[in-house]
Amino acid sequence: MSEKNELSDRIRLLRSAGIAFDDADVKRVEQSLAVSLAALDSAVKGSLFDTEPQTFDVVLRRLARSKADV
Amino acid sequence: MSEITDWTLVATADAIAAKKVSAREVTDALLQRIAVRQPLLNAYISVDPDRARASAREADERLARLGPSGPLHGIPLAHKDMFYRPGVPVTCGSKIRRDFKPDILATVLARLDAAGAITMGALNMSEFANGPTGVNVHYGAARSPWNPEHITGGSSSGSGSAVGGRLAYGSLGSDTGGSIRLPAGICGVYGIKATQGRVSRYGSMGLSFSLDNIGPLARTARDCARMLGVVAGADDDDPTAAPVPVDDYEAACNIGAKGLRIAVATNHYWDGMDSEIGGVLENALDMFGKLGASVSRRTVPFHEELRGLGNIVISSEFCTLHDDWLRNHHDDYAPLVRARMKQGYTFTAVDYLKAVQVRPRITNAFVDDVFGDADALFLPVLRFPVPKIADVDVRDGPRMNEILGSINHCTWPINYLGLPGLSVPAGFSRSGLPVGFQLVGRPFDEAMLFRIAAAYERETGWTERRPEIAG
């Protein structure tokens, strides 16, 4: 139920900001939001306080270099 | 002798360079074929015969004076209608940009121009590259060259239809959740989403700046390798284009697959697999054994998380790019596109930044886990037979997310990971529609994917089959 409340809060905020959201829109986003937030909960374990800056391109290049070392 | 339009891109380029055929003859043959097949396939949004013929004439004159300008000299290509060329209209498959004329030149087009390629026109696509079916309410659905009642896949729908239907020798598409690999697999051609950052995006329409990739679709592994080799590499105009040397992808096509290790993901990607499609994929795996590669079956991590994380990133970024138009041109979007976009508004900044922040960690862990003892990961493209257009034209109905999610189920996770994925023609279903598989590799290891795909192609010959329906 808390998820439903959270979605309702978000939709209310969006409508107040002038974004058109009818009931069909709400129904569609309900499931995708729930699935996405569950994925986020699963992927983000605990605090992100001690994580590195966002360095995705560097990570990709490092992984490529390690290939050359094999 | 087969028709010119049946020749591969590489064979045609070789024939032009050797002056066995002129660029003008090739272009005219293709224009004739487009005139007959376009009403059936709806692959093109616009064809520009005058420009194509003028470019072909210039190519022939240059060849006579100076020799070929590059590896695509005189080759007619056509691209998804989202790459900018000064003064040339680019619709992005939309009503909103129907009359837009850019004033910059996309880096990928500049590189194809320098390599000698000719542009035939602009290809159909899902509106703003959003949608995996190829249905477009503004320009009509592009149709499968193998059976026009069926979808091409999207969002590079015209690219799949045109290359599969022999209406272009190759095409650039874009891939944010499968938009190159799906139409390639569904239309029986190759298509590569390279490593994130491998290909410059300067001058290309954006959907999601973290996950967008530009890449080629072409009829054979070698054709696709040649096109990627031309467009890949660092770009001063695009700081996100990686400063990593470009491998010789064509040379990789000659090496063979002996001794390579192919991992097959048994979880998630095979859930609910149709028995006939599964059978075609099993035959492909058997072939790898005959080629001297080892095949191991294993589960792969993060499948539960990747769809949701990718959805947060794509939806938020798509929404960001379209926010102004969504408020001021609300009714100019197709209902499906508008509905998908609105999902982005429901995520908070913290949701989005968390999804971005954990991305390096997840990719690192995925690569360590999967590629520690494998050279490539084998995945399906679709888990079921290619649907009919009528069956997936869901608009913004209640089954929208379910239908669209089932189509990009196997391609979507790879974009969040940033890894290269090559769609390979695996064979055909009993109804004569193509079946495809994906090869996924380490970052910047596109050469390995071409190496495996080309070995498979040589043994199976699937790319020699002609779509009879498209004549």
Coordinates of N, CA and C in Angstrom, one line a residue, chain B residues 5 7 9 30 33-34 44 75-79 120 123 158-159 161-171 217-219:
Chain B
T5 N 21.6 -6.0 -57.0 CA 21.1 -5.7 -55.6 C 21.2 -6.9 -54.7
W7 N 24.0 -8.6 -54.5 CA 25.4 -8.6 -54.1 C 25.5 -8.1 -52.7
L9 N 27.5 -5.9 -49.7 CA 28.2 -4.6 -49.7 C 29.6 -4.7 -50.1
L30 N 19.4 -0.1 -57.7 CA 18.8 0.0 -56.4 C 17.6 0.9 -56.5
R33 N 14.7 -1.0 -57.9 CA 14.1 -1.9 -56.9 C 13.3 -1.2 -55.8
I34 N 13.8 -0.1 -55.4 CA 13.1 0.7 -54.4 C 11.7 1.1 -55.0
Y44 N 11.3 3.3 -46.6 CA 11.8 4.7 -46.7 C 10.7 5.7 -46.3
I75 N 29.0 3.0 -52.8 CA 28.0 2.1 -52.2 C 26.8 2.9 -51.8
P76 N 25.6 2.5 -52.3 CA 24.4 3.2 -51.9 C 23.9 2.7 -50.5
L77 N 23.8 3.6 -49.6 CA 23.3 3.3 -48.2 C 22.1 4.2 -47.9
A78 N 21.4 3.8 -46.9 CA 20.3 4.7 -46.4 C 20.2 4.5 -44.9
H79 N 19.8 5.6 -44.2 CA 19.9 5.5 -42.8 C 18.6 5.9 -42.1
M120 N 20.9 7.2 -50.3 CA 19.7 7.0 -51.1 C 18.5 7.8 -50.6
L123 N 15.3 6.6 -43.9 CA 14.5 5.4 -43.6 C 13.6 5.6 -42.5
G158 N 13.0 0.8 -40.6 CA 13.3 1.0 -42.0 C 14.6 0.4 -42.3
S159 N 15.6 0.5 -41.4 CA 16.9 -0.1 -41.6 C 16.8 -1.6 -41.8
S161 N 14.1 -3.4 -42.6 CA 13.3 -3.7 -43.8 C 14.1 -3.4 -45.1
A162 N 14.8 -2.3 -45.2 CA 15.6 -1.9 -46.4 C 16.8 -2.8 -46.6
V163 N 17.5 -3.1 -45.6 CA 18.7 -4.0 -45.8 C 18.2 -5.4 -46.0
G164 N 17.3 -5.9 -45.3 CA 16.8 -7.3 -45.5 C 16.1 -7.4 -46.9
G165 N 15.4 -6.4 -47.3 CA 14.7 -6.4 -48.6 C 15.5 -6.0 -49.8
R166 N 16.8 -5.8 -49.6 CA 17.8 -5.4 -50.6 C 17.4 -4.0 -51.2
L167 N 17.0 -3.1 -50.4 CA 16.7 -1.7 -50.8 C 17.8 -0.8 -50.4
A168 N 18.8 -1.3 -49.7 CA 20.1 -0.6 -49.4 C 21.1 -1.6 -49.0
Y169 N 22.4 -1.3 -49.3 CA 23.4 -2.3 -49.0 C 23.8 -2.3 -47.5
G170 N 23.4 -1.2 -46.8 CA 23.7 -1.1 -45.4 C 23.0 0.1 -44.9
S171 N 23.0 0.2 -43.6 CA 22.2 1.3 -43.0 C 22.7 1.6 -41.6
L217 N 23.6 -1.7 -39.7 CA 22.9 -3.0 -40.0 C 23.3 -3.3 -41.5
A218 N 23.6 -4.6 -41.7 CA 24.1 -4.9 -43.1 C 23.8 -6.4 -43.3
R219 N 24.0 -6.9 -44.5 CA 23.5 -8.2 -44.8 C 24.4 -9.3 -44.4

